[in-house]
């Protein structure tokens, strides 16, 4: 393990210890209302059962991930040496993206496919200076090609359904902002299944049974806590409008907590599948949970209610990920070797930052550099026109959070 990786783990451990101490101090300064003391022993036993069952799920989840990643050790990105190795250029970009990120294709991979089509000279990329802004146009060639896949053919039909010449940035923005490319993404997943093994969780039934049992306990505890809170609120406020306002406020808090927890935990889980580091995964989860607990103390009277909501949302979101989004990209030894070479190439691009080597320029085209740059989530300085294009593409991809917000709002309004 590299020194940087050891330092990172030490930092995470230190942050977690500090958070635990802060939480302990806050609990000492804000003890739970004496009115609830007679019920605490009973509630504590139930929470211990919930905690034990949840811990059991975590252990099973880590064990299953270890089995499905048996060819791969924990990824130490700080220990990877840079190397200009492009012997895998004949590989499909969907395959390279899948083994590099250890996740199935999504909307980002459609952009990579566009870059691959440009590299194959199946579509042309043109740049025009329109006033002070560059305009990027992709154009379909009027030739028949035999070296394209069914997925690429499907994407070409989507890109040029209205015209043979379209604005690239607007098309990418349309891909990310609308949900009309689901069929192409599914075909990408079917296509990639021919190259890598994608396993669904074999422990799904166990997770479902444990989740059901936890849900029964949570409903009981939640109903019990709501009765206590309801009595407290009615004793504290006589105005019915104020009471309704309180309930509405806590309802909004529940929705906000659920949304934030879901987004962060899904991102954290994807990162775990990427680096296979169980220790950092657990640390990141616990750090986030402690942040929720510490933040809850802002509410002077009902912090325990917010903590209950945060804790239960955290548990059920994690269990939902284990049930619904629990799939493993099982890499062969050959896949692992190519993945290592991809990391080495990424480090080379990071260190180089710009293209000044003429020999290098003869080996790789600007479009191919853009494709690898987007695959590696890094910016490669090429020239003014392509630098701006790359920045715009990254900005469009990063705005994916807006798509989540739109979907979230549409679900609430239904």
CSV table of N, CA and C in Angstrom, one decimal, residues 206-336:
chain,number,residue,atom,x,y,z
A,206,UNK,N,-32.1,-12.9,1.1
A,206,UNK,CA,-31.7,-12.7,2.5
A,206,UNK,C,-31.9,-11.2,2.8
A,207,UNK,N,-31.4,-10.3,1.9
A,207,UNK,CA,-31.6,-8.9,2.2
A,207,UNK,C,-33.1,-8.5,2.3
A,208,UNK,N,-33.9,-9.1,1.4
A,208,UNK,CA,-35.3,-8.7,1.5
A,208,UNK,C,-36.0,-9.2,2.8
A,209,UNK,N,-35.6,-10.4,3.2
A,209,UNK,CA,-36.2,-10.9,4.5
A,209,UNK,C,-35.8,-10.0,5.7
A,210,UNK,N,-34.5,-9.7,5.7
A,210,UNK,CA,-34.0,-8.9,6.8
A,210,UNK,C,-34.6,-7.5,6.8
A,211,UNK,N,-34.7,-6.9,5.6
A,211,UNK,CA,-35.3,-5.6,5.4
A,211,UNK,C,-36.8,-5.6,5.8
A,212,UNK,N,-37.5,-6.7,5.5
A,212,UNK,CA,-38.9,-6.8,5.9
A,212,UNK,C,-39.0,-6.8,7.4
A,213,UNK,N,-38.2,-7.6,8.1
A,213,UNK,CA,-38.2,-7.7,9.5
A,213,UNK,C,-37.9,-6.3,10.2
A,214,UNK,N,-36.8,-5.7,9.6
A,214,UNK,CA,-36.5,-4.3,10.2
A,214,UNK,C,-37.6,-3.4,10.0
A,215,UNK,N,-38.3,-3.4,8.8
A,215,UNK,CA,-39.4,-2.5,8.5
A,215,UNK,C,-40.5,-2.7,9.6
A,216,UNK,N,-40.8,-3.9,9.9
A,216,UNK,CA,-41.8,-4.1,11.0
A,216,UNK,C,-41.5,-3.5,12.3
A,217,UNK,N,-40.2,-3.7,12.7
A,217,UNK,CA,-39.7,-3.1,13.9
A,217,UNK,C,-39.7,-1.5,13.8
A,218,UNK,N,-39.3,-1.0,12.7
A,218,UNK,CA,-39.3,0.5,12.5
A,218,UNK,C,-40.7,1.1,12.5
A,219,UNK,N,-41.6,0.4,11.9
A,219,UNK,CA,-43.0,0.9,11.9
A,219,UNK,C,-43.5,1.0,13.3
A,220,UNK,N,-43.2,-0.1,14.1
A,220,UNK,CA,-43.7,-0.1,15.5
A,220,UNK,C,-43.0,1.0,16.3
A,221,UNK,N,-41.7,1.1,16.2
A,221,UNK,CA,-40.9,2.2,16.9
A,221,UNK,C,-41.4,3.6,16.4
A,222,UNK,N,-41.5,3.7,15.1
A,222,UNK,CA,-41.9,5.0,14.6
A,222,UNK,C,-43.3,5.4,15.1
A,223,UNK,N,-44.2,4.5,15.1
A,223,UNK,CA,-45.6,4.8,15.6
A,223,UNK,C,-45.5,5.2,17.1
A,224,UNK,N,-44.7,4.5,17.8
A,224,UNK,CA,-44.5,4.8,19.2
A,224,UNK,C,-43.9,6.2,19.5
A,225,UNK,N,-42.8,6.5,18.7
A,225,UNK,CA,-42.2,7.8,18.8
A,225,UNK,C,-43.1,8.9,18.4
A,226,UNK,N,-43.9,8.7,17.3
A,226,UNK,CA,-44.8,9.8,16.8
A,226,UNK,C,-45.9,10.1,17.9
A,227,UNK,N,-46.3,9.0,18.6
A,227,UNK,CA,-47.3,9.3,19.7
A,227,UNK,C,-46.7,10.2,20.8
A,228,UNK,N,-45.4,9.9,21.2
A,228,UNK,CA,-44.8,10.7,22.2
A,228,UNK,C,-44.6,12.1,21.7
A,229,UNK,N,-44.1,12.3,20.4
A,229,UNK,CA,-43.9,13.6,19.9
A,229,UNK,C,-45.2,14.4,19.7
A,230,UNK,N,-46.3,13.7,19.3
A,230,UNK,CA,-47.6,14.3,19.2
A,230,UNK,C,-48.1,14.8,20.5
A,231,UNK,N,-47.9,14.1,21.6
A,231,UNK,CA,-48.2,14.5,23.0
A,231,UNK,C,-47.4,15.8,23.3
A,232,UNK,N,-46.1,15.7,23.0
A,232,UNK,CA,-45.2,16.8,23.4
A,232,UNK,C,-45.6,18.1,22.6
A,233,UNK,N,-45.9,17.9,21.3
A,233,UNK,CA,-46.3,19.1,20.5
A,233,UNK,C,-47.6,19.7,21.0
A,234,UNK,N,-48.6,18.9,21.3
A,234,UNK,CA,-49.9,19.4,21.8
A,234,UNK,C,-49.7,20.1,23.1
A,235,UNK,N,-48.8,19.6,24.0
A,235,UNK,CA,-48.6,20.2,25.3
A,235,UNK,C,-47.9,21.5,25.1
A,236,UNK,N,-47.1,21.6,24.1
A,236,UNK,CA,-46.2,22.8,23.9
A,236,UNK,C,-47.0,23.9,23.1
A,237,UNK,N,-47.9,23.5,22.2
A,237,UNK,CA,-48.6,24.4,21.3
A,237,UNK,C,-50.1,24.2,21.4
A,238,UNK,N,-50.8,25.2,21.7
A,238,UNK,CA,-52.3,25.1,21.7
A,238,UNK,C,-52.9,25.5,20.4
A,239,UNK,N,-52.2,26.3,19.6
A,239,UNK,CA,-52.8,26.7,18.3
A,239,UNK,C,-52.7,25.6,17.3
A,240,UNK,N,-53.8,25.2,16.7
A,240,UNK,CA,-53.8,24.1,15.8
A,240,UNK,C,-53.0,24.4,14.5
A,241,UNK,N,-53.0,25.7,14.1
A,241,UNK,CA,-52.3,26.1,12.9
A,241,UNK,C,-50.8,25.9,13.1
A,242,UNK,N,-50.3,26.2,14.3
A,242,UNK,CA,-48.9,26.0,14.7
A,242,UNK,C,-48.6,24.5,14.6
A,243,UNK,N,-49.5,23.7,15.2
A,243,UNK,CA,-49.2,22.2,15.2
A,243,UNK,C,-49.2,21.7,13.8
A,244,UNK,N,-50.1,22.1,12.9
A,244,UNK,CA,-50.1,21.7,11.5
A,244,UNK,C,-48.8,22.1,10.8
A,245,UNK,N,-48.4,23.3,11.1
A,245,UNK,CA,-47.1,23.9,10.6
A,245,UNK,C,-45.9,23.0,11.0
A,246,UNK,N,-45.9,22.6,12.2
A,246,UNK,CA,-44.8,21.7,12.7
A,246,UNK,C,-44.8,20.4,11.9
A,247,UNK,N,-46.0,19.8,11.8
A,247,UNK,CA,-46.0,18.5,11.0
A,247,UNK,C,-45.6,18.7,9.6
A,248,UNK,N,-46.0,19.8,9.0
A,248,UNK,CA,-45.5,20.1,7.6
A,248,UNK,C,-44.0,20.3,7.5
A,249,UNK,N,-43.5,20.9,8.5
A,249,UNK,CA,-42.0,21.2,8.6
A,249,UNK,C,-41.3,19.8,8.6
A,250,UNK,N,-41.7,19.0,9.5
A,250,UNK,CA,-41.1,17.7,9.7
A,250,UNK,C,-41.3,16.8,8.4
A,251,UNK,N,-42.4,17.0,7.7
A,251,UNK,CA,-42.6,16.3,6.5
A,251,UNK,C,-41.6,16.7,5.4
A,252,UNK,N,-41.4,18.0,5.4
A,252,UNK,CA,-40.4,18.5,4.4
A,252,UNK,C,-39.0,18.0,4.8
A,253,UNK,N,-38.7,18.0,6.1
A,253,UNK,CA,-37.4,17.5,6.5
A,253,UNK,C,-37.2,16.1,6.1
A,254,UNK,N,-38.2,15.3,6.3
A,254,UNK,CA,-38.2,13.8,5.9
A,254,UNK,C,-37.8,13.7,4.4
A,255,UNK,N,-38.5,14.5,3.6
A,255,UNK,CA,-38.3,14.4,2.1
A,255,UNK,C,-36.8,14.8,1.8
A,256,UNK,N,-36.4,15.9,2.4
A,256,UNK,CA,-35.0,16.4,2.2
A,256,UNK,C,-34.0,15.4,2.6
A,257,UNK,N,-34.1,14.9,3.8
A,257,UNK,CA,-33.2,13.9,4.3
A,257,UNK,C,-33.1,12.6,3.4
A,258,UNK,N,-34.3,12.2,3.0
A,258,UNK,CA,-34.4,11.0,2.1
A,258,UNK,C,-33.7,11.2,0.8
A,259,UNK,N,-33.9,12.4,0.2
A,259,UNK,CA,-33.2,12.7,-1.1
A,259,UNK,C,-31.7,12.8,-1.0
A,260,UNK,N,-31.2,13.6,0.0
A,260,UNK,CA,-29.8,13.7,0.2
A,260,UNK,C,-29.1,12.4,0.5
A,261,UNK,N,-29.7,11.6,1.4
A,261,UNK,CA,-29.1,10.3,1.8
A,261,UNK,C,-29.0,9.4,0.6
A,262,UNK,N,-30.1,9.4,-0.2
A,262,UNK,CA,-30.1,8.5,-1.4
A,262,UNK,C,-29.0,8.8,-2.4
A,263,UNK,N,-28.9,10.1,-2.7
A,263,UNK,CA,-27.9,10.6,-3.7
A,263,UNK,C,-26.5,10.2,-3.2
A,264,UNK,N,-26.2,10.6,-2.0
A,264,UNK,CA,-24.8,10.4,-1.5
A,264,UNK,C,-24.5,8.9,-1.3
A,265,UNK,N,-25.4,8.1,-0.8
A,265,UNK,CA,-25.1,6.7,-0.6
A,265,UNK,C,-24.9,6.0,-1.9
A,266,UNK,N,-25.7,6.3,-3.0
A,266,UNK,CA,-25.6,5.7,-4.3
A,266,UNK,C,-24.2,6.0,-4.9
A,267,UNK,N,-23.8,7.3,-4.7
A,267,UNK,CA,-22.5,7.7,-5.2
A,267,UNK,C,-21.3,7.0,-4.5
A,268,UNK,N,-21.5,6.9,-3.1
A,268,UNK,CA,-20.5,6.2,-2.3
A,268,UNK,C,-20.4,4.7,-2.7
A,269,UNK,N,-21.6,4.1,-2.9
A,269,UNK,CA,-21.6,2.7,-3.3
A,269,UNK,C,-20.9,2.4,-4.6
A,270,UNK,N,-21.2,3.3,-5.6
A,270,UNK,CA,-20.5,3.2,-6.9
A,270,UNK,C,-19.0,3.3,-6.8
A,271,UNK,N,-18.6,4.2,-5.9
A,271,UNK,CA,-17.1,4.3,-5.6
A,271,UNK,C,-16.5,3.0,-5.0
A,272,UNK,N,-17.3,2.4,-4.1
A,272,UNK,CA,-16.9,1.2,-3.5
A,272,UNK,C,-16.7,0.1,-4.5
A,273,UNK,N,-17.6,0.0,-5.5
A,273,UNK,CA,-17.5,-1.0,-6.5
A,273,UNK,C,-16.3,-0.7,-7.4
A,274,UNK,N,-15.9,0.6,-7.5
A,274,UNK,CA,-14.8,1.0,-8.3
A,274,UNK,C,-13.5,0.7,-7.7
A,275,UNK,N,-13.3,0.9,-6.4
A,275,UNK,CA,-12.0,0.7,-5.8
A,275,UNK,C,-11.9,-0.5,-4.9
A,276,UNK,N,-13.1,-1.2,-4.6
A,276,UNK,CA,-13.1,-2.4,-3.8
A,276,UNK,C,-12.5,-2.3,-2.4
A,277,UNK,N,-12.5,-1.1,-1.9
A,277,UNK,CA,-11.9,-0.8,-0.6
A,277,UNK,C,-13.0,-0.7,0.5
A,278,UNK,N,-13.2,-1.8,1.2
A,278,UNK,CA,-14.2,-1.9,2.2
A,278,UNK,C,-14.0,-1.0,3.4
A,279,UNK,N,-12.8,-0.8,3.8
A,279,UNK,CA,-12.5,0.1,4.9
A,279,UNK,C,-12.9,1.5,4.6
A,280,UNK,N,-12.5,2.0,3.5
A,280,UNK,CA,-12.9,3.4,3.1
A,280,UNK,C,-14.4,3.6,2.9
A,281,UNK,N,-15.0,2.5,2.3
A,281,UNK,CA,-16.4,2.5,2.1
A,281,UNK,C,-17.2,2.7,3.5
A,282,UNK,N,-16.8,1.9,4.4
A,282,UNK,CA,-17.4,1.9,5.8
A,282,UNK,C,-17.2,3.3,6.4
A,283,UNK,N,-15.9,3.8,6.3
A,283,UNK,CA,-15.6,5.1,6.9
A,283,UNK,C,-16.4,6.2,6.3
A,284,UNK,N,-16.5,6.2,5.0
A,284,UNK,CA,-17.3,7.3,4.3
A,284,UNK,C,-18.7,7.2,4.8
A,285,UNK,N,-19.3,6.0,4.9
A,285,UNK,CA,-20.7,5.9,5.3
A,285,UNK,C,-20.9,6.4,6.7
A,286,UNK,N,-20.0,6.0,7.6
A,286,UNK,CA,-20.1,6.4,9.0
A,286,UNK,C,-19.9,7.9,9.2
A,287,UNK,N,-18.9,8.5,8.5
A,287,UNK,CA,-18.7,9.9,8.5
A,287,UNK,C,-19.9,10.7,8.1
A,288,UNK,N,-20.6,10.2,7.0
A,288,UNK,CA,-21.8,10.9,6.5
A,288,UNK,C,-22.9,10.7,7.6
A,289,UNK,N,-23.1,9.5,8.2
A,289,UNK,CA,-24.1,9.3,9.2
A,289,UNK,C,-23.9,10.2,10.4
A,290,UNK,N,-22.6,10.4,10.8
A,290,UNK,CA,-22.3,11.3,12.0
A,290,UNK,C,-22.6,12.7,11.6
A,291,UNK,N,-22.4,13.1,10.4
A,291,UNK,CA,-22.7,14.5,10.0
A,291,UNK,C,-24.2,14.7,10.1
A,292,UNK,N,-25.0,13.7,9.7
A,292,UNK,CA,-26.5,13.9,9.8
A,292,UNK,C,-26.9,14.0,11.3
A,293,UNK,N,-26.2,13.2,12.2
A,293,UNK,CA,-26.5,13.2,13.6
A,293,UNK,C,-26.1,14.6,14.2
A,294,UNK,N,-24.9,15.0,13.9
A,294,UNK,CA,-24.5,16.3,14.4
A,294,UNK,C,-25.4,17.5,14.0
A,295,UNK,N,-25.7,17.4,12.7
A,295,UNK,CA,-26.6,18.5,12.1
A,295,UNK,C,-27.9,18.5,12.8
A,296,UNK,N,-28.4,17.3,13.2
A,296,UNK,CA,-29.8,17.2,13.8
A,296,UNK,C,-29.9,18.0,15.2
A,297,UNK,N,-28.7,18.2,15.8
A,297,UNK,CA,-28.8,18.9,17.1
A,297,UNK,C,-29.1,20.4,17.0
A,298,UNK,N,-29.2,20.9,15.7
A,298,UNK,CA,-29.6,22.3,15.5
A,298,UNK,C,-31.0,22.5,16.0
A,299,UNK,N,-31.8,21.4,15.9
A,299,UNK,CA,-33.2,21.4,16.4
A,299,UNK,C,-33.1,21.2,17.9
A,300,UNK,N,-33.5,22.2,18.7
A,300,UNK,CA,-33.3,22.2,20.1
A,300,UNK,C,-34.2,21.2,20.8
A,301,UNK,N,-35.5,21.0,20.3
A,301,UNK,CA,-36.5,20.2,21.0
A,301,UNK,C,-36.6,18.8,20.5
A,302,UNK,N,-36.6,18.7,19.2
A,302,UNK,CA,-36.9,17.4,18.6
A,302,UNK,C,-35.8,16.8,17.7
A,303,UNK,N,-34.5,17.0,18.2
A,303,UNK,CA,-33.4,16.5,17.5
A,303,UNK,C,-33.4,14.9,17.4
A,304,UNK,N,-34.0,14.3,18.4
A,304,UNK,CA,-34.1,12.8,18.4
A,304,UNK,C,-35.0,12.3,17.3
A,305,UNK,N,-36.0,13.1,17.0
A,305,UNK,CA,-36.9,12.7,15.9
A,305,UNK,C,-36.2,12.8,14.6
A,306,UNK,N,-35.5,13.9,14.4
A,306,UNK,CA,-34.7,14.0,13.1
A,306,UNK,C,-33.6,12.9,13.0
A,307,UNK,N,-33.0,12.6,14.2
A,307,UNK,CA,-32.0,11.5,14.1
A,307,UNK,C,-32.6,10.2,13.8
A,308,UNK,N,-33.8,10.0,14.3
A,308,UNK,CA,-34.5,8.7,14.0
A,308,UNK,C,-34.8,8.7,12.5
A,309,UNK,N,-35.3,9.8,11.9
A,309,UNK,CA,-35.6,9.8,10.5
A,309,UNK,C,-34.3,9.6,9.7
A,310,UNK,N,-33.2,10.3,10.1
A,310,UNK,CA,-32.0,10.2,9.4
A,310,UNK,C,-31.4,8.7,9.4
A,311,UNK,N,-31.5,8.2,10.6
A,311,UNK,CA,-30.9,6.8,10.8
A,311,UNK,C,-31.7,5.8,10.0
A,312,UNK,N,-33.0,5.9,10.1
A,312,UNK,CA,-33.9,4.9,9.4
A,312,UNK,C,-33.7,5.1,7.9
A,313,UNK,N,-33.7,6.3,7.4
A,313,UNK,CA,-33.5,6.6,6.0
A,313,UNK,C,-32.2,6.0,5.5
A,314,UNK,N,-31.1,6.2,6.3
A,314,UNK,CA,-29.8,5.7,6.0
A,314,UNK,C,-29.8,4.2,5.9
A,315,UNK,N,-30.5,3.5,6.8
A,315,UNK,CA,-30.5,2.1,6.8
A,315,UNK,C,-31.3,1.5,5.6
A,316,UNK,N,-32.5,2.1,5.4
A,316,UNK,CA,-33.3,1.6,4.3
A,316,UNK,C,-32.8,1.9,2.9
A,317,UNK,N,-32.1,3.1,2.8
A,317,UNK,CA,-31.5,3.4,1.5
A,317,UNK,C,-30.4,2.5,1.2
A,318,UNK,N,-29.5,2.1,2.3
A,318,UNK,CA,-28.5,1.2,2.1
A,318,UNK,C,-29.0,-0.2,1.7
A,319,UNK,N,-30.1,-0.6,2.4
A,319,UNK,CA,-30.7,-1.9,2.1
A,319,UNK,C,-31.3,-1.9,0.7
A,320,UNK,N,-31.9,-0.8,0.3
A,320,UNK,CA,-32.5,-0.7,-1.0
A,320,UNK,C,-31.4,-0.9,-2.1
A,321,UNK,N,-30.2,-0.2,-1.9
A,321,UNK,CA,-29.1,-0.3,-2.8
A,321,UNK,C,-28.6,-1.8,-2.9
A,322,UNK,N,-28.6,-2.5,-1.7
A,322,UNK,CA,-28.2,-3.9,-1.7
A,322,UNK,C,-29.2,-4.8,-2.5
A,323,UNK,N,-30.4,-4.4,-2.5
A,323,UNK,CA,-31.4,-5.2,-3.2
A,323,UNK,C,-31.6,-4.9,-4.6
A,324,UNK,N,-31.7,-3.6,-4.9
A,324,UNK,CA,-32.1,-3.1,-6.3
A,324,UNK,C,-30.9,-2.8,-7.2
A,325,UNK,N,-29.8,-2.3,-6.6
A,325,UNK,CA,-28.7,-1.9,-7.4
A,325,UNK,C,-27.4,-2.7,-7.1
A,326,UNK,N,-27.6,-3.9,-6.6
A,326,UNK,CA,-26.5,-4.8,-6.2
A,326,UNK,C,-26.2,-5.7,-7.4
A,327,UNK,N,-25.3,-5.3,-8.2
A,327,UNK,CA,-24.8,-6.1,-9.3
A,327,UNK,C,-23.3,-6.0,-9.4
A,328,UNK,N,-22.6,-7.0,-9.8
A,328,UNK,CA,-21.1,-7.0,-9.8
A,328,UNK,C,-20.6,-7.2,-11.2
A,329,UNK,N,-19.6,-6.4,-11.5
A,329,UNK,CA,-18.9,-6.5,-12.8
A,329,UNK,C,-17.7,-7.4,-12.4
A,330,UNK,N,-17.8,-8.7,-12.8
A,330,UNK,CA,-16.8,-9.7,-12.5
A,330,UNK,C,-15.7,-9.7,-13.6
A,331,UNK,N,-14.5,-9.2,-13.3
A,331,UNK,CA,-13.5,-9.1,-14.3
A,331,UNK,C,-12.6,-10.3,-14.3
A,332,UNK,N,-12.2,-10.7,-15.5
A,332,UNK,CA,-11.2,-11.8,-15.7
A,332,UNK,C,-9.8,-11.2,-15.4
A,333,UNK,N,-8.8,-12.1,-15.4
A,333,UNK,CA,-7.4,-11.6,-15.3
A,333,UNK,C,-7.0,-10.8,-16.4
A,334,UNK,N,-7.5,-11.1,-17.6
A,334,UNK,CA,-7.2,-10.3,-18.8
A,334,UNK,C,-7.8,-8.9,-18.7
A,335,UNK,N,-9.1,-8.8,-18.2
A,335,UNK,CA,-9.7,-7.5,-17.9
A,335,UNK,C,-9.0,-6.7,-16.9
A,336,UNK,N,-8.5,-7.3,-15.9
A,336,UNK,CA,-7.7,-6.6,-14.8
A,336,UNK,C,-6.5,-6.1,-15.4
